[in-house]
GROMACS .gro file of N, CA and C in nm:
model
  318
    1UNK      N    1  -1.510  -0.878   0.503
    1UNK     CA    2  -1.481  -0.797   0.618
    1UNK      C    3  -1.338  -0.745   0.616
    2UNK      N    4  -1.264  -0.836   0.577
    2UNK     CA    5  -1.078  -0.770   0.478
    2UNK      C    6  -1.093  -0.690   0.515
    3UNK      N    7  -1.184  -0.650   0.371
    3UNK     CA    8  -1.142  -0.512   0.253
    3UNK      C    9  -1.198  -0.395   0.357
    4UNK      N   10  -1.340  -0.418   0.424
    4UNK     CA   11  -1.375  -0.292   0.506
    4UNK      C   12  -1.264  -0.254   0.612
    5UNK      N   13  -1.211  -0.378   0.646
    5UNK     CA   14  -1.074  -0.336   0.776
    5UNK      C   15  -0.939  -0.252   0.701
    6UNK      N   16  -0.934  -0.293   0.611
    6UNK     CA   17  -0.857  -0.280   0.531
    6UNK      C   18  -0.814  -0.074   0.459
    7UNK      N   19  -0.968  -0.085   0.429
    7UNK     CA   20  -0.989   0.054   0.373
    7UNK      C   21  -1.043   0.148   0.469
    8UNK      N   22  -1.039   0.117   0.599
    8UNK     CA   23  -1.058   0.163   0.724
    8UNK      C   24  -0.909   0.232   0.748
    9UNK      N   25  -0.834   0.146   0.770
    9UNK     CA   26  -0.727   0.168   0.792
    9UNK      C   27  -0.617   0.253   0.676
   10UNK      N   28  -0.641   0.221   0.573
   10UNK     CA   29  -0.623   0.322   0.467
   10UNK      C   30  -0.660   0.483   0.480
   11UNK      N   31  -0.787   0.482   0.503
   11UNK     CA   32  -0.871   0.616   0.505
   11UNK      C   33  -0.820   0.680   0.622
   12UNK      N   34  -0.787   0.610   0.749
   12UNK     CA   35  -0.701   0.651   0.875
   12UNK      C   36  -0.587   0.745   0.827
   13UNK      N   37  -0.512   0.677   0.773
   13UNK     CA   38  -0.377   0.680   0.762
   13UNK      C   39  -0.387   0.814   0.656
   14UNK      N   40  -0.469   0.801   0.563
   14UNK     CA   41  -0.438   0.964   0.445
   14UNK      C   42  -0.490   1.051   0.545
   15UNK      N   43  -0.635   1.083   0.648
   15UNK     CA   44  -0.629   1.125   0.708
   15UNK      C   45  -0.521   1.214   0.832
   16UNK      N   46  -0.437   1.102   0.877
   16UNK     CA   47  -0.336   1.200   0.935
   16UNK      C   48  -0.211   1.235   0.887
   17UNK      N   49  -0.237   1.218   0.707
   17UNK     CA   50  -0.123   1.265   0.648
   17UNK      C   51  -0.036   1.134   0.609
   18UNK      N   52  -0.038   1.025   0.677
   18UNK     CA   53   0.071   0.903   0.693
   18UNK      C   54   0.062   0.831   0.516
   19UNK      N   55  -0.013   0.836   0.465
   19UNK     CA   56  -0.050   0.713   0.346
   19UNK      C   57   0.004   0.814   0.206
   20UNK      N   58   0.081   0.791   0.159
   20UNK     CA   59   0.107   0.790  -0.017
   20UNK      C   60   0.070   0.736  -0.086
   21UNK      N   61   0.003   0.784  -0.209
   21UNK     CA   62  -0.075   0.769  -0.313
   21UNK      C   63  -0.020   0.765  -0.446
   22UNK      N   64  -0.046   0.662  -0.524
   22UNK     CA   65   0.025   0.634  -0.647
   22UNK      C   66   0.195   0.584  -0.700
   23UNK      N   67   0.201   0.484  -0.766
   23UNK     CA   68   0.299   0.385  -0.757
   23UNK      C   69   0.437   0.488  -0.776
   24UNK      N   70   0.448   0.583  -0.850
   24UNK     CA   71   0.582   0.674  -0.843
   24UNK      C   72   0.615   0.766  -0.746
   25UNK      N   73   0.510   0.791  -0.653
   25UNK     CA   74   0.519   0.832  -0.537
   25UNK      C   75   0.519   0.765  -0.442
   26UNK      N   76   0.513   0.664  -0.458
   26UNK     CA   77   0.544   0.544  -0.303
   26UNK      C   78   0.635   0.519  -0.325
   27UNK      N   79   0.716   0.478  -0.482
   27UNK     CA   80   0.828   0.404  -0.525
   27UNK      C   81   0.926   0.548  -0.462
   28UNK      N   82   0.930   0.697  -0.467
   28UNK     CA   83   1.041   0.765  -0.457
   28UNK      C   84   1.058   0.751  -0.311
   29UNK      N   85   0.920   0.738  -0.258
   29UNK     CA   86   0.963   0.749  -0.082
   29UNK      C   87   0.961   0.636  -0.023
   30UNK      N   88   0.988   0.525  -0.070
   30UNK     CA   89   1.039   0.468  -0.014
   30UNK      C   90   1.224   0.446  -0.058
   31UNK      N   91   1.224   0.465  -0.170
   31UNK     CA   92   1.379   0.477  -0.178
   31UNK      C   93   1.414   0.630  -0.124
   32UNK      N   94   1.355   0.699  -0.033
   32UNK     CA   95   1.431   0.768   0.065
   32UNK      C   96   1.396   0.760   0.205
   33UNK      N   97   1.356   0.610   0.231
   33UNK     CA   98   1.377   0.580   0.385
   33UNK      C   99   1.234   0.611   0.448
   34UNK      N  100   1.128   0.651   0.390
   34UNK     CA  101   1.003   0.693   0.497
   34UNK      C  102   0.883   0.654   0.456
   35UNK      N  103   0.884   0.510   0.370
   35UNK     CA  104   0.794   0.448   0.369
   35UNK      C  105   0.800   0.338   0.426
   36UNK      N  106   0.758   0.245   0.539
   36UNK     CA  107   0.759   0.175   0.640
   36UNK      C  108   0.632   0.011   0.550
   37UNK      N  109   0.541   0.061   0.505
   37UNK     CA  110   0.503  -0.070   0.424
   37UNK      C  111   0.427  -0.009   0.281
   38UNK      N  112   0.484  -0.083   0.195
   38UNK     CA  113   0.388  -0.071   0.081
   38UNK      C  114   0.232  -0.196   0.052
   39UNK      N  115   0.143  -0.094  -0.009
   39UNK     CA  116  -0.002  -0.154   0.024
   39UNK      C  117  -0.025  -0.217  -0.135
   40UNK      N  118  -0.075  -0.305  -0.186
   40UNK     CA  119  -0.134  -0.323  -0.346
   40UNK      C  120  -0.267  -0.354  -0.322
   41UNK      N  121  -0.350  -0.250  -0.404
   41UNK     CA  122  -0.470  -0.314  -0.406
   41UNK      C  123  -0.493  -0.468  -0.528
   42UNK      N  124  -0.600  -0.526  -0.527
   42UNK     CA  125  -0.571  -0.656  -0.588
   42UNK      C  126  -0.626  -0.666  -0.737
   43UNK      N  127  -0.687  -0.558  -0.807
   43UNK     CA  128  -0.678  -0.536  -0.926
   43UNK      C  129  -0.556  -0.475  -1.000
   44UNK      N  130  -0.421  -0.489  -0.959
   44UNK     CA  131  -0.344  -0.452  -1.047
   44UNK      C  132  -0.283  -0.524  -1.157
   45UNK      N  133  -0.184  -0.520  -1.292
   45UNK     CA  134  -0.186  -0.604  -1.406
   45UNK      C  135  -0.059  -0.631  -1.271
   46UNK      N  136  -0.013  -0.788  -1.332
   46UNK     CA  137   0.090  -0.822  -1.325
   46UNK      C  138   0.246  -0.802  -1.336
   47UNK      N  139   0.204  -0.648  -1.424
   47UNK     CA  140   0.319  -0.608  -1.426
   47UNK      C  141   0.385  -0.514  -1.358
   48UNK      N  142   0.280  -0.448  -1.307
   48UNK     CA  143   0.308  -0.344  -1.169
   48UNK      C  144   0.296  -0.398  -1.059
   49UNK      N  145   0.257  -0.543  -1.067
   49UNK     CA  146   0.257  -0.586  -0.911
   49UNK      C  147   0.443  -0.644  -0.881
   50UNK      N  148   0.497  -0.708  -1.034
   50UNK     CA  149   0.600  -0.725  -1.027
   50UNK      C  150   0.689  -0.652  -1.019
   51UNK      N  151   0.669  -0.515  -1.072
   51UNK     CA  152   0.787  -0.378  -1.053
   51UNK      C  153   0.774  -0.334  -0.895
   52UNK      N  154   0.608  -0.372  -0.888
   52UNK     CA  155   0.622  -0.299  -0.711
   52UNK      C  156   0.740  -0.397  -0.588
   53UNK      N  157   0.709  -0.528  -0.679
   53UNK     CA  158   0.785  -0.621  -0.581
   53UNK      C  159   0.901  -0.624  -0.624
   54UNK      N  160   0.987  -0.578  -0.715
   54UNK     CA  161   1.122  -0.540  -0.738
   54UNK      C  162   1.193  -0.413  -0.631
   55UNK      N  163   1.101  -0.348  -0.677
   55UNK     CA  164   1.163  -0.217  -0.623
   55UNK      C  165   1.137  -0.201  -0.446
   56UNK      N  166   1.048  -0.280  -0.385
   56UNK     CA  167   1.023  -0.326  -0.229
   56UNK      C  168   1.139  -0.345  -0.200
   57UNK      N  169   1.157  -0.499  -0.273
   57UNK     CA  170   1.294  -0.553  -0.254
   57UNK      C  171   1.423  -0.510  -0.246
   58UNK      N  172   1.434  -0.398  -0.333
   58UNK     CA  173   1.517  -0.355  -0.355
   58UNK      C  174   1.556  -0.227  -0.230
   59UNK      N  175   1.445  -0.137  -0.199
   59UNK     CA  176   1.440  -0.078  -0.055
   59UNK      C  177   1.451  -0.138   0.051
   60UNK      N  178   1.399  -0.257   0.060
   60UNK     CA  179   1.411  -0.300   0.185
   60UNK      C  180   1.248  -0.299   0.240
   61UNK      N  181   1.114  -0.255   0.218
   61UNK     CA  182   1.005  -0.223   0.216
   61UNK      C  183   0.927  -0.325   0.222
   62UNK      N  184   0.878  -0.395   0.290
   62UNK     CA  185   0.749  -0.498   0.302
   62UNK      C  186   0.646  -0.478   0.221
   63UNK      N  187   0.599  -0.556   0.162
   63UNK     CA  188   0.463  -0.511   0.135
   63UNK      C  189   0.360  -0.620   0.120
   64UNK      N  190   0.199  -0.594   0.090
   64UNK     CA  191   0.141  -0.674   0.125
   64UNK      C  192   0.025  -0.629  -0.004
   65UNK      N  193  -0.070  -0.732  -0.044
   65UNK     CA  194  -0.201  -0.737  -0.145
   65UNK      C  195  -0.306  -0.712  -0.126
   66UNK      N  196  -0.347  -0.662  -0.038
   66UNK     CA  197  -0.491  -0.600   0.011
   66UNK      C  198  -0.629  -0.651  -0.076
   67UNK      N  199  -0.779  -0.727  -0.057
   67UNK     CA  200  -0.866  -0.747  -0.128
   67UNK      C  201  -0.959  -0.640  -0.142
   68UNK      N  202  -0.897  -0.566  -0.193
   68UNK     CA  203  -0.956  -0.397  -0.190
   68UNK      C  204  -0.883  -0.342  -0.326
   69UNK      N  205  -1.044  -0.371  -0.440
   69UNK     CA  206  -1.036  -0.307  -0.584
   69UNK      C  207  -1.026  -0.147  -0.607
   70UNK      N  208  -0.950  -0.112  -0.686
   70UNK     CA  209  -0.938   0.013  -0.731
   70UNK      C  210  -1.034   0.084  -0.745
   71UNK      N  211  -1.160   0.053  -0.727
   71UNK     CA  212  -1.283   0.130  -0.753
   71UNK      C  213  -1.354   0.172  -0.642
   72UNK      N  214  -1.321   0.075  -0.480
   72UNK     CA  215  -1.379   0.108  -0.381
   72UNK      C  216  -1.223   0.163  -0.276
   73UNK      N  217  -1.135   0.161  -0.324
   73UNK     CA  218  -0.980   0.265  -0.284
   73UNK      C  219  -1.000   0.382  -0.359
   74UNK      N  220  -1.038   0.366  -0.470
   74UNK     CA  221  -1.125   0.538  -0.518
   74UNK      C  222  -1.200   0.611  -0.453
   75UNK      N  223  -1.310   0.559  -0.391
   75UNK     CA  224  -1.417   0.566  -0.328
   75UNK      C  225  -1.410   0.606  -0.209
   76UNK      N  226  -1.350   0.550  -0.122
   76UNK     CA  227  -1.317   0.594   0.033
   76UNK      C  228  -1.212   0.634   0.017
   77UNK      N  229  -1.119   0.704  -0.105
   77UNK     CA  230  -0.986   0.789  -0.045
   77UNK      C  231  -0.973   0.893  -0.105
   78UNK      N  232  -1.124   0.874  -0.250
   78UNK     CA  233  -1.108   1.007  -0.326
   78UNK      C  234  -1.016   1.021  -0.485
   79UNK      N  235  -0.941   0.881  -0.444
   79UNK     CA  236  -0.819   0.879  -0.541
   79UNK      C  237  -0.797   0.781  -0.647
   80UNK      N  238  -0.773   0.784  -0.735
   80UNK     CA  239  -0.766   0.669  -0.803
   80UNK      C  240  -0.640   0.639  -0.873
   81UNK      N  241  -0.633   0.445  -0.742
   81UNK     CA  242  -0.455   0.460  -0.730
   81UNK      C  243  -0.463   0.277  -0.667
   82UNK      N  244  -0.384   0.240  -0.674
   82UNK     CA  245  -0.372   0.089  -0.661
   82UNK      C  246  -0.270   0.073  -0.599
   83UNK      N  247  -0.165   0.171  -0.555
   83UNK     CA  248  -0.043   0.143  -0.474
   83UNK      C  249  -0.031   0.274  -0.416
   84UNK      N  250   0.015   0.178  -0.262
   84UNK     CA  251  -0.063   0.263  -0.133
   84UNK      C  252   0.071   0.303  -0.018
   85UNK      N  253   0.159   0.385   0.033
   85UNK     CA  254   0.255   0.369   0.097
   85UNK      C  255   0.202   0.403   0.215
   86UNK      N  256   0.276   0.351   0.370
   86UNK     CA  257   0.228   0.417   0.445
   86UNK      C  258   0.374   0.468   0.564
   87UNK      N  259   0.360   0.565   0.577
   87UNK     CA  260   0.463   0.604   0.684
   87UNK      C  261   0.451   0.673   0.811
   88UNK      N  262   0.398   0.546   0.874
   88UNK     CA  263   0.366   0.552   1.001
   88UNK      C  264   0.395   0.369   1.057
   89UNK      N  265   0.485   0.353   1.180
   89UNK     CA  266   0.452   0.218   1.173
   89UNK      C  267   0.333   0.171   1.303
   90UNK      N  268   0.251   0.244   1.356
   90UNK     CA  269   0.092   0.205   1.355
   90UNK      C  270   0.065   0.196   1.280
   91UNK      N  271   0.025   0.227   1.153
   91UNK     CA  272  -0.081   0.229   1.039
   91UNK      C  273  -0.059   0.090   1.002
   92UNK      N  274   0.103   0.074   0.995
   92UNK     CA  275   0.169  -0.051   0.945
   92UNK      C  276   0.096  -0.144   1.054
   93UNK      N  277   0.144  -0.160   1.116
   93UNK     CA  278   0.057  -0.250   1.231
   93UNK      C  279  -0.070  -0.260   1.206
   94UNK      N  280  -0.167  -0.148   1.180
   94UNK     CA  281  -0.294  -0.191   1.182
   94UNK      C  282  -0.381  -0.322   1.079
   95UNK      N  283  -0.246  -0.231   0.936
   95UNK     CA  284  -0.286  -0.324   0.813
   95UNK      C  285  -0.253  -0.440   0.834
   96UNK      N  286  -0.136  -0.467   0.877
   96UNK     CA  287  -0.106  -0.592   0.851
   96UNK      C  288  -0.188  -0.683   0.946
   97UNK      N  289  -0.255  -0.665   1.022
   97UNK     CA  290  -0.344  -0.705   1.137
   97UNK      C  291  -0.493  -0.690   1.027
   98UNK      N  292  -0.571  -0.599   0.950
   98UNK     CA  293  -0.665  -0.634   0.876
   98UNK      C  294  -0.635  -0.713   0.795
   99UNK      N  295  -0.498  -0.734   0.738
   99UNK     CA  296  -0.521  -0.820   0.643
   99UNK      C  297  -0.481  -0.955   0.684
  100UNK      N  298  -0.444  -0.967   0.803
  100UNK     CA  299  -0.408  -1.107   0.878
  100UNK      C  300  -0.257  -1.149   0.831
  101UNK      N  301  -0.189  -1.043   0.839
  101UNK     CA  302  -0.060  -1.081   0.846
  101UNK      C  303   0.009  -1.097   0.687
  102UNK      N  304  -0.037  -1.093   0.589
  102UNK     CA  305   0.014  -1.181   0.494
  102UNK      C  306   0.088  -1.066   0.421
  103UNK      N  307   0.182  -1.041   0.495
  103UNK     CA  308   0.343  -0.940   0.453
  103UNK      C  309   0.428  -1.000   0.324
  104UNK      N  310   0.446  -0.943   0.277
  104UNK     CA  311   0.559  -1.014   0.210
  104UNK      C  312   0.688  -0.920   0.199
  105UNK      N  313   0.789  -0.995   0.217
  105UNK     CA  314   0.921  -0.897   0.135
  105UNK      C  315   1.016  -0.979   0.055
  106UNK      N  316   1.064  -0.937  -0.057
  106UNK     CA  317   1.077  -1.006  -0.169
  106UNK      C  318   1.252  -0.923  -0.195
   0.00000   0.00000   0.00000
């Protein structure tokens, strides 16, 4: 039930424009101030989950692991992409509420 809250809230958010798509485009906007949380879906290698959590850190950017595979974030967004920005902080609120809180900032 996560992942459906989850990609609910995803699909919201590209909808009114709020959600960025793909790890070099979340990574630039949030190093210019207007990404509010970064999203990972949970099929990514280890090594982009670790650059994503460098460079969070390094913005200042929360982010969180979502149980929502790259194949059904394809699916309901059209896109095929594993790192998710969102800049809106409702949206932020919503996710972190589907996914039960489990934020991290590193």
């Amino acid at each position: 039930m996560t992942a459906d809250k989850t990609l609910s809230a995803l699909a919201l958010a590209r909808r009114a424009g709020k959600l960025i798509m793909g790890f070099d485009a979340v990574m630039e906007s949030a190093r210019k101030g207007e990404t509010v949380l970064v999203v990972l879906s949970c099929g990514l290698s280890p090594k982009t989950v670790k650059e994503a959590s460098f460079h969070c850190g390094r913005f200042g950017v929360p982010f969180l692991t979502a149980d929502v595979s790259l194949e059904e974030a394809e699916h309901v967004l059209g896109k095929r992409a594993g790192v998710f920005g969102v800049a809106d902080e409702g949206f932020r609120t919503l996710l972190e509420t589907a996914v039960n809180g489990r934020v991290q900032m590193d």
